[in-house]
XYZ file of C-alpha atoms in Angstrom:
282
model
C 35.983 47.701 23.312
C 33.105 50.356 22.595
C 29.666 50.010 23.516
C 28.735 48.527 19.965
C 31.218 46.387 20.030
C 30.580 44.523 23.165
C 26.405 44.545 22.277
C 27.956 42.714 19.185
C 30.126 39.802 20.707
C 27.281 39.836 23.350
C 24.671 39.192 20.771
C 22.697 41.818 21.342
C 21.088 44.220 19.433
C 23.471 47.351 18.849
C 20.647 49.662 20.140
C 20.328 47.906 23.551
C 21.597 50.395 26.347
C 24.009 48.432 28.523
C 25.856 52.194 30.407
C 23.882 53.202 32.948
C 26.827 55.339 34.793
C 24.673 58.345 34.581
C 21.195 56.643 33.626
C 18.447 54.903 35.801
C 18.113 51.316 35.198
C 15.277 48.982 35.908
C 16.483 48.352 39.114
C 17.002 51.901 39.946
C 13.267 52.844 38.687
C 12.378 49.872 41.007
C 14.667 50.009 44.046
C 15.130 46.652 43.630
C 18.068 46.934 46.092
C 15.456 47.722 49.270
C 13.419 45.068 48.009
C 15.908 41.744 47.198
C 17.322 42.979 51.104
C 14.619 42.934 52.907
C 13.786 39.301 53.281
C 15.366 39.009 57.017
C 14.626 35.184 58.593
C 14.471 34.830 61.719
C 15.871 31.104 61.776
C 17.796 28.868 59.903
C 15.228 27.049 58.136
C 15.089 26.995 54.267
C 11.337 27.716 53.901
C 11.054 30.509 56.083
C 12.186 32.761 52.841
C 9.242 31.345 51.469
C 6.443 32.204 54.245
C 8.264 35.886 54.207
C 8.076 36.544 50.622
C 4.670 35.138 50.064
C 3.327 37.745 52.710
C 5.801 40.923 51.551
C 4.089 40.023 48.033
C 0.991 39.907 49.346
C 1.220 43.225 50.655
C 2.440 45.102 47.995
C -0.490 43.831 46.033
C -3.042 44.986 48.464
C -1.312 48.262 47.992
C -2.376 48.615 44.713
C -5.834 47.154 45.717
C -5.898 50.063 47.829
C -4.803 52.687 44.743
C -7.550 51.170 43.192
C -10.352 51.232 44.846
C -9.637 55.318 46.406
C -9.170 56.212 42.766
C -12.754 54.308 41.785
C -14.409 55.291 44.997
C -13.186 59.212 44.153
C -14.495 58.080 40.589
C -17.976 57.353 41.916
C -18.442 59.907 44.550
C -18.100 62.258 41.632
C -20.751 61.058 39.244
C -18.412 59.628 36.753
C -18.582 55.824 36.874
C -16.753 54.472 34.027
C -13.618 54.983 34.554
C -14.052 53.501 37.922
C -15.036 49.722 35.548
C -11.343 49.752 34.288
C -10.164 50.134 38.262
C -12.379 47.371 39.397
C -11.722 45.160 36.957
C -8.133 45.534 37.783
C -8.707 44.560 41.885
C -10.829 41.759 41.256
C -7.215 40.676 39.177
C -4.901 41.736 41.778
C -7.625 39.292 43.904
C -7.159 36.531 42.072
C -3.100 36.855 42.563
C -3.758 36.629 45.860
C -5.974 33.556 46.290
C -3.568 31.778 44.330
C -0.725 32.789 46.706
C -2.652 30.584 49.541
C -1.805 27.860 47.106
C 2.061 28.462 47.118
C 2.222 28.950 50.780
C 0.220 25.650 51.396
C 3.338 23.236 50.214
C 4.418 24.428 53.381
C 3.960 21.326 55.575
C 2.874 21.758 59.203
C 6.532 19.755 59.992
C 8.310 22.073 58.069
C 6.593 25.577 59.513
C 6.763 24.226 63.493
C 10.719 24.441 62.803
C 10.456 28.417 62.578
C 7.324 29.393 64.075
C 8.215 30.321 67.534
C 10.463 32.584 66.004
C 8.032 34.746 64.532
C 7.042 35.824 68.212
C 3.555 37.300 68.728
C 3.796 38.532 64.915
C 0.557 37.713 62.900
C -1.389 38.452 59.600
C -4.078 39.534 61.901
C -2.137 42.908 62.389
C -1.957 43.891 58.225
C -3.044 47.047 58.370
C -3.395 47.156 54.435
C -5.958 44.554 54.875
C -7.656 46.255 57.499
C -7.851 49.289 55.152
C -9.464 46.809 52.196
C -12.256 45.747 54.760
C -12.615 49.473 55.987
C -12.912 50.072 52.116
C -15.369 47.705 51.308
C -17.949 49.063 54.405
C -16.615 45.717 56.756
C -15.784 48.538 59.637
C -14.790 47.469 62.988
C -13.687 50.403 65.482
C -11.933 47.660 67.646
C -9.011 46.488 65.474
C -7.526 49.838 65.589
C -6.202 48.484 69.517
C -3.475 46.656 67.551
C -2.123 49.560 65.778
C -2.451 52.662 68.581
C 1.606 51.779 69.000
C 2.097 53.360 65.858
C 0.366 56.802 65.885
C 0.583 58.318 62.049
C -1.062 54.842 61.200
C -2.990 54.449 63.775
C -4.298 58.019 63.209
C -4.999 56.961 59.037
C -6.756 53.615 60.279
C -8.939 56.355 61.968
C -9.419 58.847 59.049
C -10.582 55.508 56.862
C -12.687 54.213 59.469
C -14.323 57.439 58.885
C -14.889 57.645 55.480
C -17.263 56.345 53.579
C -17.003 53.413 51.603
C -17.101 52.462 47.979
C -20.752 51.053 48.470
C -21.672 54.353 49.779
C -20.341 55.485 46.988
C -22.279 53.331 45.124
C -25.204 54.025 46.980
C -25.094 57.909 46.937
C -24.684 57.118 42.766
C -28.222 55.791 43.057
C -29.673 58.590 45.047
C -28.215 61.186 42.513
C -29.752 58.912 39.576
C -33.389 59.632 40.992
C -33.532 56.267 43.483
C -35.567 56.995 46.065
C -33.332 56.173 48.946
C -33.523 56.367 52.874
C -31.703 59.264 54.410
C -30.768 56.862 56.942
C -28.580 55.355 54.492
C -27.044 58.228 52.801
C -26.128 60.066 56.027
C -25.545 57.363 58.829
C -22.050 56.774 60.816
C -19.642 55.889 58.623
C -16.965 54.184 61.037
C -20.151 51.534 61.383
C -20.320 48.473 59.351
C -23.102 48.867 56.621
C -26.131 47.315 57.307
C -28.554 46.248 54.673
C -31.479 48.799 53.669
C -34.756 48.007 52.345
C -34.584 51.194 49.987
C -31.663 50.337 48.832
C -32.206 46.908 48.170
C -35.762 48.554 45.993
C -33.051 50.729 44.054
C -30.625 48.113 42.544
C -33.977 45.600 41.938
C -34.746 48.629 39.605
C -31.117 49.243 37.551
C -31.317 45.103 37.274
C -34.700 45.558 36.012
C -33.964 47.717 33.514
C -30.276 47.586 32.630
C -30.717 49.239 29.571
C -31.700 52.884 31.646
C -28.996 52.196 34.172
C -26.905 50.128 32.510
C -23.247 51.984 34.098
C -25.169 51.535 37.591
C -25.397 47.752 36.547
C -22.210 47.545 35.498
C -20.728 49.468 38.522
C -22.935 46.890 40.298
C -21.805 43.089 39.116
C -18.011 44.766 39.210
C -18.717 45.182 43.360
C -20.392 41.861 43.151
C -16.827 40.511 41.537
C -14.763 42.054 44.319
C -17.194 40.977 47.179
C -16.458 37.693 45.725
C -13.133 37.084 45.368
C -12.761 38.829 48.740
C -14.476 36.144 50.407
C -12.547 33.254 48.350
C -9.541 34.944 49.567
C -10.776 34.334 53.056
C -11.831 30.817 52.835
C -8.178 29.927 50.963
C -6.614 32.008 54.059
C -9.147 29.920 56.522
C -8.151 26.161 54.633
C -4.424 27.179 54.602
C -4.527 28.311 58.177
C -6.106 25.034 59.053
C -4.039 22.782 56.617
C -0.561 24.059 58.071
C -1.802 24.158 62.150
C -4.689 23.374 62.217
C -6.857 24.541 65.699
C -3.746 26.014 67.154
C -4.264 30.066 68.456
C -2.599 31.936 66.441
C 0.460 34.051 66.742
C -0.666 37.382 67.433
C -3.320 35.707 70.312
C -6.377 35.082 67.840
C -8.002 31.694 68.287
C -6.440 30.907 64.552
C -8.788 28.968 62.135
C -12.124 29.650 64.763
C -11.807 33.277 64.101
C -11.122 33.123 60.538
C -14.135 30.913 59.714
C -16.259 33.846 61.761
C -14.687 36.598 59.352
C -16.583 34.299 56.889
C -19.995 35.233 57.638
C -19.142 39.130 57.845
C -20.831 39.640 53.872
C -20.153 42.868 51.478
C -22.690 44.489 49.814
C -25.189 42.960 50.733
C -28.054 44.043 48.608
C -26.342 43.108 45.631
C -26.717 39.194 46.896
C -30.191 39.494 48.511
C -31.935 41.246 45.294
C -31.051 37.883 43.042
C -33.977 36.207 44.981
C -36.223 38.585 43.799
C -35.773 39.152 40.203
């Protein structure tokens, strides 16, 4: 039976390719055989495949947050802000998949995860180095939780080179300088493995794009899309927090943290902050 014939008795359309003896298929393009093996449990318990996928999932879509936001911080640095709308539009998305995730991984009962969770040994969410890279990103920089990754020197070595660089609100902030804001030097050329702290100057220069959006109006938009990331980032936190405390509650976590205490602190650790403090004064 020929190729036509078989689409035919198959129902399918006669121009569907079905040999793919010398032709990449889907799963090919997506090496779908790595990925469907590498779910590994350590135990024998059912829902363990679930707490493993949730976080492999998790990570490959904070790899794309990271594509993102180099591409629109590159975007930026260089003076040419719209394409960088598109990007961030796109993250504050990927966000969203995210939060919900907390959502799947919470039908996990606390019952159900104490059958598996010695097995995960000193393992923890607290050593995503992805995630680490979104905070370095975002100007949330913290020399210290580099420690957990000097075991593995090419990453430990790119945690340095990003705790280095500046972020995508310096970025934003240099864009502001370049449009004729007056801005501190202090802010444009400071230490950029420090966390950004807020600037009176700065705060001045977005108080003038949101009073007159019309003039800066790709500064304003560049602005609100930061304002959507900051957000989500921190409802992704507080679902992470409420999940954390919904499966164990006060119990240290894995990797040695003290668990839902030191997630709740992450909380008041705020991005961008001028973009928050200037809606008081408008």
């Amino acid at each position: 039976m020929n190729n036509n014939e078989e689409n035919k008795s198959m129902g399918l359309e006669k121009e569907i390719q079905t040999d793919f003896s010398k032709a990449m298929s889907y799963g090919d393009y997506l090496h779908l055989d790595k990925i469907l093996s590498s779910q590994h449990r350590c135990s024998d318990h059912h829902d363990e495949m679930l707490f493993i996928i949730i976080h492999q999932a998790s990570e490959l879509w904070m790899k794309l947050i990271l594509h993102e936001v180099k591409a629109s911080t590159e975007s930026i640095r260089n003076n040419d802000l719209e394409p960088s709308f598109k990007m961030l539009s796109r993250v504050s998305r990927i966000q969203q998949q995210l939060i919900q995730s907390w959502n799947v991984l919470a039908t996990l009962t606390p019952a159900e995860y104490m059958e598996f969770r010695d097995k995960l040994g000193q393992s923890s969410g607290f050593q995503s180095h992805q995630n680490r890279l979104i905070e370095f990103a975002l100007g949330n920089k913290n020399v210290h939780t580099l420690s957990v990754f000097q075991h593995q020197i090419d990453l430990y070595e790119q945690m340095q080179q990003s705790l280095h660089e500046p972020s995508i609100y310096d970025a934003a902030i240099n864009a502001l300088a370049v449009r004729g804001l007056p801005i501190d030097q202090e802010a444009l050329h400071r230490d950029w493995s420090q966390s950004y702290q807020p600037n009176a100057s700065v705060e001045e220069a977005w108080l003038t794009v949101y009073r007159n959006v019309d003039q800066y109006w790709d500064l304003y938009e560049l602005a609100e899309k930061l304002v959507d990331i900051g957000s989500q980032q921190q409802l992704w936190r507080f679902n992470h927090m409420t999940t954390v405390e919904r499966i164990i509650g006060h119990k240290q976590g894995t990797g040695g943290s003290s668990g839902v205490t030191y997630l709740k602190r992450a909380l008041d650790q705020h991005f961008f902050p001028e973009l928050w403090s200037l809606r008081a004064k408008l």
